[in-house]
Amino acid sequence: MDKKILGPAYKDVAAKYAGQDVVDQLAQKVMKGGGGVWGQMPMPANSVTPEEAKRLVQWVLSKK
């Protein structure tokens, strides 16, 4: 939750996107993967439904 391992800590993600309407955008990154936002290590794509991705993103963004 609060420690960086390969990617950012969830609380850091929540802080970066606080007050922004980014759930749909971040859900797409969860499903398709991405990189360059938090360093060189890319985030792999995850095999989840759009609804699951949105719930995951909402959960991460709630970690303050």
PDB file of N, CA, C and O in Angstrom:
ATOM      1  N   MET A   1       0.802  -1.198   0.000  1.00  0.00           N
ATOM      2  CA  MET A   1       0.000   0.000   0.000  1.00  0.00           C
ATOM      3  C   MET A   1       0.852   1.271   0.000  1.00  0.00           C
ATOM      4  O   MET A   1       0.565   2.179  -0.739  1.00  0.00           O
ATOM      5  N   ASP A   2       1.881   1.284   0.847  1.00  0.00           N
ATOM      6  CA  ASP A   2       2.630   2.525   1.004  1.00  0.00           C
ATOM      7  C   ASP A   2       4.106   2.387   0.654  1.00  0.00           C
ATOM      8  O   ASP A   2       4.888   3.286   0.923  1.00  0.00           O
ATOM      9  N   LYS A   3       4.497   1.259   0.049  1.00  0.00           N
ATOM     10  CA  LYS A   3       5.901   1.058  -0.324  1.00  0.00           C
ATOM     11  C   LYS A   3       6.023   0.764  -1.809  1.00  0.00           C
ATOM     12  O   LYS A   3       5.292  -0.047  -2.354  1.00  0.00           O
ATOM     13  N   LYS A   4       6.970   1.425  -2.437  1.00  0.00           N
ATOM     14  CA  LYS A   4       7.263   1.183  -3.840  1.00  0.00           C
ATOM     15  C   LYS A   4       8.036  -0.125  -3.955  1.00  0.00           C
ATOM     16  O   LYS A   4       8.975  -0.364  -3.206  1.00  0.00           O
ATOM     17  N   ILE A   5       7.621  -0.988  -4.881  1.00  0.00           N
ATOM     18  CA  ILE A   5       8.381  -2.212  -5.153  1.00  0.00           C
ATOM     19  C   ILE A   5       8.874  -2.102  -6.597  1.00  0.00           C
ATOM     20  O   ILE A   5       9.952  -1.598  -6.821  1.00  0.00           O
ATOM     21  N   LEU A   6       8.090  -2.539  -7.558  1.00  0.00           N
ATOM     22  CA  LEU A   6       8.440  -2.317  -8.963  1.00  0.00           C
ATOM     23  C   LEU A   6       7.760  -1.070  -9.497  1.00  0.00           C
ATOM     24  O   LEU A   6       8.311  -0.355 -10.303  1.00  0.00           O
ATOM     25  N   GLY A   7       6.555  -0.864  -9.053  1.00  0.00           N
ATOM     26  CA  GLY A   7       5.812   0.328  -9.440  1.00  0.00           C
ATOM     27  C   GLY A   7       5.589   1.186  -8.218  1.00  0.00           C
ATOM     28  O   GLY A   7       6.127   0.911  -7.140  1.00  0.00           O
ATOM     29  N   PRO A   8       4.792   2.213  -8.364  1.00  0.00           N
ATOM     30  CA  PRO A   8       4.565   3.123  -7.244  1.00  0.00           C
ATOM     31  C   PRO A   8       3.694   2.491  -6.163  1.00  0.00           C
ATOM     32  O   PRO A   8       2.942   1.553  -6.409  1.00  0.00           O
ATOM     33  N   ALA A   9       3.781   3.026  -4.965  1.00  0.00           N
ATOM     34  CA  ALA A   9       2.885   2.628  -3.884  1.00  0.00           C
ATOM     35  C   ALA A   9       1.482   3.119  -4.228  1.00  0.00           C
ATOM     36  O   ALA A   9       1.309   4.156  -4.874  1.00  0.00           O
ATOM     37  N   TYR A  10       0.480   2.376  -3.825  1.00  0.00           N
ATOM     38  CA  TYR A  10      -0.901   2.760  -4.129  1.00  0.00           C
ATOM     39  C   TYR A  10      -1.218   4.153  -3.608  1.00  0.00           C
ATOM     40  O   TYR A  10      -1.914   4.929  -4.265  1.00  0.00           O
ATOM     41  N   LYS A  11      -0.702   4.508  -2.434  1.00  0.00           N
ATOM     42  CA  LYS A  11      -0.995   5.831  -1.886  1.00  0.00           C
ATOM     43  C   LYS A  11      -0.383   6.923  -2.751  1.00  0.00           C
ATOM     44  O   LYS A  11      -0.928   8.014  -2.862  1.00  0.00           O
ATOM     45  N   ASP A  12       0.740   6.629  -3.417  1.00  0.00           N
ATOM     46  CA  ASP A  12       1.354   7.608  -4.318  1.00  0.00           C
ATOM     47  C   ASP A  12       0.519   7.786  -5.584  1.00  0.00           C
ATOM     48  O   ASP A  12       0.395   8.898  -6.106  1.00  0.00           O
ATOM     49  N   VAL A  13      -0.044   6.696  -6.076  1.00  0.00           N
ATOM     50  CA  VAL A  13      -0.934   6.784  -7.237  1.00  0.00           C
ATOM     51  C   VAL A  13      -2.165   7.613  -6.860  1.00  0.00           C
ATOM     52  O   VAL A  13      -2.568   8.511  -7.601  1.00  0.00           O
ATOM     53  N   ALA A  14      -2.751   7.315  -5.711  1.00  0.00           N
ATOM     54  CA  ALA A  14      -3.930   8.058  -5.251  1.00  0.00           C
ATOM     55  C   ALA A  14      -3.614   9.545  -5.115  1.00  0.00           C
ATOM     56  O   ALA A  14      -4.422  10.394  -5.507  1.00  0.00           O
ATOM     57  N   ALA A  15      -2.449   9.871  -4.574  1.00  0.00           N
ATOM     58  CA  ALA A  15      -2.070  11.275  -4.392  1.00  0.00           C
ATOM     59  C   ALA A  15      -1.870  11.973  -5.737  1.00  0.00           C
ATOM     60  O   ALA A  15      -2.297  13.113  -5.925  1.00  0.00           O
ATOM     61  N   LYS A  16      -1.237  11.284  -6.690  1.00  0.00           N
ATOM     62  CA  LYS A  16      -0.972  11.890  -7.993  1.00  0.00           C
ATOM     63  C   LYS A  16      -2.262  12.240  -8.724  1.00  0.00           C
ATOM     64  O   LYS A  16      -2.346  13.271  -9.389  1.00  0.00           O
ATOM     65  N   TYR A  17      -3.262  11.394  -8.611  1.00  0.00           N
ATOM     66  CA  TYR A  17      -4.498  11.578  -9.367  1.00  0.00           C
ATOM     67  C   TYR A  17      -5.656  12.132  -8.533  1.00  0.00           C
ATOM     68  O   TYR A  17      -6.784  12.182  -9.005  1.00  0.00           O
ATOM     69  N   ALA A  18      -5.375  12.581  -7.317  1.00  0.00           N
ATOM     70  CA  ALA A  18      -6.420  13.105  -6.433  1.00  0.00           C
ATOM     71  C   ALA A  18      -7.188  14.234  -7.112  1.00  0.00           C
ATOM     72  O   ALA A  18      -6.598  15.137  -7.706  1.00  0.00           O
ATOM     73  N   GLY A  19      -8.515  14.144  -7.048  1.00  0.00           N
ATOM     74  CA  GLY A  19      -9.365  15.195  -7.594  1.00  0.00           C
ATOM     75  C   GLY A  19      -9.508  15.183  -9.102  1.00  0.00           C
ATOM     76  O   GLY A  19     -10.141  16.077  -9.664  1.00  0.00           O
ATOM     77  N   GLN A  20      -8.928  14.200  -9.765  1.00  0.00           N
ATOM     78  CA  GLN A  20      -9.006  14.134 -11.223  1.00  0.00           C
ATOM     79  C   GLN A  20      -9.992  13.042 -11.644  1.00  0.00           C
ATOM     80  O   GLN A  20     -10.125  12.024 -10.978  1.00  0.00           O
ATOM     81  N   ASP A  21     -10.637  13.235 -12.763  1.00  0.00           N
ATOM     82  CA  ASP A  21     -11.575  12.255 -13.318  1.00  0.00           C
ATOM     83  C   ASP A  21     -10.797  11.331 -14.258  1.00  0.00           C
ATOM     84  O   ASP A  21     -10.803  11.520 -15.476  1.00  0.00           O
ATOM     85  N   VAL A  22     -10.095  10.344 -13.683  1.00  0.00           N
ATOM     86  CA  VAL A  22      -9.191   9.498 -14.468  1.00  0.00           C
ATOM     87  C   VAL A  22      -9.514   8.008 -14.389  1.00  0.00           C
ATOM     88  O   VAL A  22      -8.735   7.190 -14.880  1.00  0.00           O
ATOM     89  N   VAL A  23     -10.644   7.640 -13.805  1.00  0.00           N
ATOM     90  CA  VAL A  23     -10.953   6.220 -13.620  1.00  0.00           C
ATOM     91  C   VAL A  23     -10.962   5.487 -14.956  1.00  0.00           C
ATOM     92  O   VAL A  23     -10.321   4.438 -15.102  1.00  0.00           O
ATOM     93  N   ASP A  24     -11.661   6.018 -15.955  1.00  0.00           N
ATOM     94  CA  ASP A  24     -11.728   5.340 -17.256  1.00  0.00           C
ATOM     95  C   ASP A  24     -10.355   5.253 -17.910  1.00  0.00           C
ATOM     96  O   ASP A  24      -9.983   4.214 -18.462  1.00  0.00           O
ATOM     97  N   GLN A  25      -9.599   6.339 -17.844  1.00  0.00           N
ATOM     98  CA  GLN A  25      -8.257   6.366 -18.443  1.00  0.00           C
ATOM     99  C   GLN A  25      -7.343   5.343 -17.772  1.00  0.00           C
ATOM    100  O   GLN A  25      -6.644   4.587 -18.455  1.00  0.00           O
ATOM    101  N   LEU A  26      -7.344   5.297 -16.450  1.00  0.00           N
ATOM    102  CA  LEU A  26      -6.474   4.361 -15.736  1.00  0.00           C
ATOM    103  C   LEU A  26      -6.958   2.918 -15.884  1.00  0.00           C
ATOM    104  O   LEU A  26      -6.137   2.000 -15.931  1.00  0.00           O
ATOM    105  N   ALA A  27      -8.266   2.729 -16.006  1.00  0.00           N
ATOM    106  CA  ALA A  27      -8.791   1.379 -16.231  1.00  0.00           C
ATOM    107  C   ALA A  27      -8.270   0.830 -17.558  1.00  0.00           C
ATOM    108  O   ALA A  27      -7.931  -0.357 -17.655  1.00  0.00           O
ATOM    109  N   GLN A  28      -8.183   1.683 -18.569  1.00  0.00           N
ATOM    110  CA  GLN A  28      -7.620   1.248 -19.853  1.00  0.00           C
ATOM    111  C   GLN A  28      -6.165   0.829 -19.704  1.00  0.00           C
ATOM    112  O   GLN A  28      -5.717  -0.150 -20.298  1.00  0.00           O
ATOM    113  N   LYS A  29      -5.401   1.573 -18.898  1.00  0.00           N
ATOM    114  CA  LYS A  29      -4.000   1.215 -18.666  1.00  0.00           C
ATOM    115  C   LYS A  29      -3.886  -0.114 -17.929  1.00  0.00           C
ATOM    116  O   LYS A  29      -2.985  -0.890 -18.184  1.00  0.00           O
ATOM    117  N   VAL A  30      -4.803  -0.359 -16.994  1.00  0.00           N
ATOM    118  CA  VAL A  30      -4.803  -1.630 -16.274  1.00  0.00           C
ATOM    119  C   VAL A  30      -5.008  -2.769 -17.271  1.00  0.00           C
ATOM    120  O   VAL A  30      -4.320  -3.793 -17.219  1.00  0.00           O
ATOM    121  N   MET A  31      -5.939  -2.596 -18.199  1.00  0.00           N
ATOM    122  CA  MET A  31      -6.257  -3.654 -19.150  1.00  0.00           C
ATOM    123  C   MET A  31      -5.197  -3.810 -20.241  1.00  0.00           C
ATOM    124  O   MET A  31      -4.862  -4.925 -20.628  1.00  0.00           O
ATOM    125  N   LYS A  32      -4.648  -2.698 -20.725  1.00  0.00           N
ATOM    126  CA  LYS A  32      -3.728  -2.737 -21.863  1.00  0.00           C
ATOM    127  C   LYS A  32      -2.255  -2.652 -21.482  1.00  0.00           C
ATOM    128  O   LYS A  32      -1.387  -2.914 -22.303  1.00  0.00           O
ATOM    129  N   GLY A  33      -1.987  -2.249 -20.242  1.00  0.00           N
ATOM    130  CA  GLY A  33      -0.605  -2.039 -19.831  1.00  0.00           C
ATOM    131  C   GLY A  33      -0.164  -0.630 -20.187  1.00  0.00           C
ATOM    132  O   GLY A  33      -0.906   0.135 -20.794  1.00  0.00           O
ATOM    133  N   GLY A  34       1.022  -0.284 -19.807  1.00  0.00           N
ATOM    134  CA  GLY A  34       1.529   1.051 -20.101  1.00  0.00           C
ATOM    135  C   GLY A  34       2.893   1.246 -19.480  1.00  0.00           C
ATOM    136  O   GLY A  34       3.418   0.367 -18.798  1.00  0.00           O
ATOM    137  N   GLY A  35       3.455   2.395 -19.711  1.00  0.00           N
ATOM    138  CA  GLY A  35       4.773   2.677 -19.160  1.00  0.00           C
ATOM    139  C   GLY A  35       5.145   4.127 -19.304  1.00  0.00           C
ATOM    140  O   GLY A  35       4.481   4.890 -19.992  1.00  0.00           O
ATOM    141  N   GLY A  36       6.224   4.488 -18.619  1.00  0.00           N
ATOM    142  CA  GLY A  36       6.767   5.823 -18.734  1.00  0.00           C
ATOM    143  C   GLY A  36       6.242   6.832 -17.737  1.00  0.00           C
ATOM    144  O   GLY A  36       6.817   7.897 -17.597  1.00  0.00           O
ATOM    145  N   VAL A  37       5.163   6.514 -17.045  1.00  0.00           N
ATOM    146  CA  VAL A  37       4.589   7.470 -16.093  1.00  0.00           C
ATOM    147  C   VAL A  37       5.338   7.419 -14.765  1.00  0.00           C
ATOM    148  O   VAL A  37       5.586   8.440 -14.148  1.00  0.00           O
ATOM    149  N   TRP A  38       5.720   6.216 -14.351  1.00  0.00           N
ATOM    150  CA  TRP A  38       6.345   6.026 -13.041  1.00  0.00           C
ATOM    151  C   TRP A  38       7.769   5.490 -13.154  1.00  0.00           C
ATOM    152  O   TRP A  38       8.300   4.944 -12.206  1.00  0.00           O
ATOM    153  N   GLY A  39       8.367   5.599 -14.306  1.00  0.00           N
ATOM    154  CA  GLY A  39       9.727   5.107 -14.481  1.00  0.00           C
ATOM    155  C   GLY A  39       9.839   4.219 -15.709  1.00  0.00           C
ATOM    156  O   GLY A  39       8.935   4.147 -16.540  1.00  0.00           O
ATOM    157  N   GLN A  40      10.940   3.526 -15.824  1.00  0.00           N
ATOM    158  CA  GLN A  40      11.240   2.734 -17.010  1.00  0.00           C
ATOM    159  C   GLN A  40      10.494   1.405 -17.080  1.00  0.00           C
ATOM    160  O   GLN A  40      10.257   0.880 -18.153  1.00  0.00           O
ATOM    161  N   MET A  41      10.148   0.825 -15.935  1.00  0.00           N
ATOM    162  CA  MET A  41       9.510  -0.493 -15.911  1.00  0.00           C
ATOM    163  C   MET A  41       8.066  -0.399 -16.390  1.00  0.00           C
ATOM    164  O   MET A  41       7.253   0.273 -15.762  1.00  0.00           O
ATOM    165  N   PRO A  42       7.735  -1.044 -17.529  1.00  0.00           N
ATOM    166  CA  PRO A  42       6.349  -0.976 -17.996  1.00  0.00           C
ATOM    167  C   PRO A  42       5.419  -1.846 -17.147  1.00  0.00           C
ATOM    168  O   PRO A  42       5.831  -2.862 -16.592  1.00  0.00           O
ATOM    169  N   MET A  43       4.170  -1.425 -17.061  1.00  0.00           N
ATOM    170  CA  MET A  43       3.156  -2.221 -16.379  1.00  0.00           C
ATOM    171  C   MET A  43       2.571  -3.176 -17.414  1.00  0.00           C
ATOM    172  O   MET A  43       2.120  -2.739 -18.475  1.00  0.00           O
ATOM    173  N   PRO A  44       2.566  -4.465 -17.129  1.00  0.00           N
ATOM    174  CA  PRO A  44       1.992  -5.410 -18.094  1.00  0.00           C
ATOM    175  C   PRO A  44       0.470  -5.287 -18.150  1.00  0.00           C
ATOM    176  O   PRO A  44      -0.162  -4.815 -17.208  1.00  0.00           O
ATOM    177  N   ALA A  45      -0.090  -5.739 -19.252  1.00  0.00           N
ATOM    178  CA  ALA A  45      -1.543  -5.779 -19.386  1.00  0.00           C
ATOM    179  C   ALA A  45      -2.108  -6.799 -18.401  1.00  0.00           C
ATOM    180  O   ALA A  45      -1.436  -7.768 -18.043  1.00  0.00           O
ATOM    181  N   ASN A  46      -3.318  -6.556 -17.943  1.00  0.00           N
ATOM    182  CA  ASN A  46      -3.986  -7.463 -17.013  1.00  0.00           C
ATOM    183  C   ASN A  46      -5.248  -7.999 -17.661  1.00  0.00           C
ATOM    184  O   ASN A  46      -5.976  -7.261 -18.324  1.00  0.00           O
ATOM    185  N   SER A  47      -5.503  -9.258 -17.455  1.00  0.00           N
ATOM    186  CA  SER A  47      -6.671  -9.907 -18.045  1.00  0.00           C
ATOM    187  C   SER A  47      -7.872  -9.735 -17.109  1.00  0.00           C
ATOM    188  O   SER A  47      -8.188 -10.622 -16.318  1.00  0.00           O
ATOM    189  N   VAL A  48      -8.504  -8.574 -17.194  1.00  0.00           N
ATOM    190  CA  VAL A  48      -9.682  -8.254 -16.386  1.00  0.00           C
ATOM    191  C   VAL A  48     -10.727  -7.624 -17.303  1.00  0.00           C
ATOM    192  O   VAL A  48     -10.407  -7.103 -18.367  1.00  0.00           O
ATOM    193  N   THR A  49     -11.974  -7.664 -16.858  1.00  0.00           N
ATOM    194  CA  THR A  49     -13.040  -7.009 -17.625  1.00  0.00           C
ATOM    195  C   THR A  49     -12.958  -5.499 -17.388  1.00  0.00           C
ATOM    196  O   THR A  49     -12.331  -5.048 -16.412  1.00  0.00           O
ATOM    197  N   PRO A  50     -13.602  -4.703 -18.234  1.00  0.00           N
ATOM    198  CA  PRO A  50     -13.627  -3.259 -17.992  1.00  0.00           C
ATOM    199  C   PRO A  50     -14.206  -2.906 -16.622  1.00  0.00           C
ATOM    200  O   PRO A  50     -13.696  -2.003 -15.952  1.00  0.00           O
ATOM    201  N   GLU A  51     -15.228  -3.613 -16.200  1.00  0.00           N
ATOM    202  CA  GLU A  51     -15.829  -3.345 -14.893  1.00  0.00           C
ATOM    203  C   GLU A  51     -14.845  -3.665 -13.761  1.00  0.00           C
ATOM    204  O   GLU A  51     -14.746  -2.916 -12.780  1.00  0.00           O
ATOM    205  N   GLU A  52     -14.140  -4.785 -13.881  1.00  0.00           N
ATOM    206  CA  GLU A  52     -13.146  -5.146 -12.866  1.00  0.00           C
ATOM    207  C   GLU A  52     -12.019  -4.121 -12.826  1.00  0.00           C
ATOM    208  O   GLU A  52     -11.567  -3.727 -11.743  1.00  0.00           O
ATOM    209  N   ALA A  53     -11.576  -3.682 -13.996  1.00  0.00           N
ATOM    210  CA  ALA A  53     -10.503  -2.681 -14.058  1.00  0.00           C
ATOM    211  C   ALA A  53     -10.939  -1.391 -13.372  1.00  0.00           C
ATOM    212  O   ALA A  53     -10.172  -0.796 -12.610  1.00  0.00           O
ATOM    213  N   LYS A  54     -12.161  -0.969 -13.613  1.00  0.00           N
ATOM    214  CA  LYS A  54     -12.659   0.256 -12.972  1.00  0.00           C
ATOM    215  C   LYS A  54     -12.718   0.096 -11.458  1.00  0.00           C
ATOM    216  O   LYS A  54     -12.356   1.010 -10.721  1.00  0.00           O
ATOM    217  N   ARG A  55     -13.180  -1.060 -10.989  1.00  0.00           N
ATOM    218  CA  ARG A  55     -13.236  -1.288  -9.540  1.00  0.00           C
ATOM    219  C   ARG A  55     -11.833  -1.281  -8.941  1.00  0.00           C
ATOM    220  O   ARG A  55     -11.620  -0.742  -7.849  1.00  0.00           O
ATOM    221  N   LEU A  56     -10.883  -1.882  -9.633  1.00  0.00           N
ATOM    222  CA  LEU A  56      -9.496  -1.880  -9.147  1.00  0.00           C
ATOM    223  C   LEU A  56      -8.958  -0.456  -9.051  1.00  0.00           C
ATOM    224  O   LEU A  56      -8.337  -0.076  -8.050  1.00  0.00           O
ATOM    225  N   VAL A  57      -9.184   0.322 -10.099  1.00  0.00           N
ATOM    226  CA  VAL A  57      -8.715   1.708 -10.113  1.00  0.00           C
ATOM    227  C   VAL A  57      -9.377   2.515  -9.002  1.00  0.00           C
ATOM    228  O   VAL A  57      -8.700   3.261  -8.278  1.00  0.00           O
ATOM    229  N   GLN A  58     -10.672   2.370  -8.845  1.00  0.00           N
ATOM    230  CA  GLN A  58     -11.371   3.098  -7.775  1.00  0.00           C
ATOM    231  C   GLN A  58     -10.815   2.720  -6.409  1.00  0.00           C
ATOM    232  O   GLN A  58     -10.651   3.585  -5.548  1.00  0.00           O
ATOM    233  N   TRP A  59     -10.498   1.450  -6.226  1.00  0.00           N
ATOM    234  CA  TRP A  59      -9.927   0.996  -4.953  1.00  0.00           C
ATOM    235  C   TRP A  59      -8.557   1.626  -4.728  1.00  0.00           C
ATOM    236  O   TRP A  59      -8.282   2.161  -3.653  1.00  0.00           O
ATOM    237  N   VAL A  60      -7.702   1.594  -5.751  1.00  0.00           N
ATOM    238  CA  VAL A  60      -6.364   2.190  -5.597  1.00  0.00           C
ATOM    239  C   VAL A  60      -6.485   3.680  -5.308  1.00  0.00           C
ATOM    240  O   VAL A  60      -5.795   4.208  -4.438  1.00  0.00           O
ATOM    241  N   LEU A  61      -7.351   4.364  -6.033  1.00  0.00           N
ATOM    242  CA  LEU A  61      -7.493   5.810  -5.833  1.00  0.00           C
ATOM    243  C   LEU A  61      -8.064   6.165  -4.455  1.00  0.00           C
ATOM    244  O   LEU A  61      -7.916   7.297  -4.003  1.00  0.00           O
ATOM    245  N   SER A  62      -8.682   5.205  -3.800  1.00  0.00           N
ATOM    246  CA  SER A  62      -9.228   5.457  -2.459  1.00  0.00           C
ATOM    247  C   SER A  62      -8.171   5.350  -1.361  1.00  0.00           C
ATOM    248  O   SER A  62      -8.437   5.702  -0.214  1.00  0.00           O
ATOM    249  N   LYS A  63      -6.973   4.900  -1.688  1.00  0.00           N
ATOM    250  CA  LYS A  63      -5.904   4.684  -0.701  1.00  0.00           C
ATOM    251  C   LYS A  63      -5.129   5.970  -0.485  1.00  0.00           C
ATOM    252  O   LYS A  63      -4.208   6.283  -1.238  1.00  0.00           O
ATOM    253  N   LYS A  64      -5.505   6.714   0.532  1.00  0.00           N
ATOM    254  CA  LYS A  64      -4.848   8.014   0.783  1.00  0.00           C
ATOM    255  C   LYS A  64      -3.990   7.976   2.004  1.00  0.00           C
ATOM    256  O   LYS A  64      -4.133   7.243   2.882  1.00  0.00           O
TER     257      LYS A  64
END
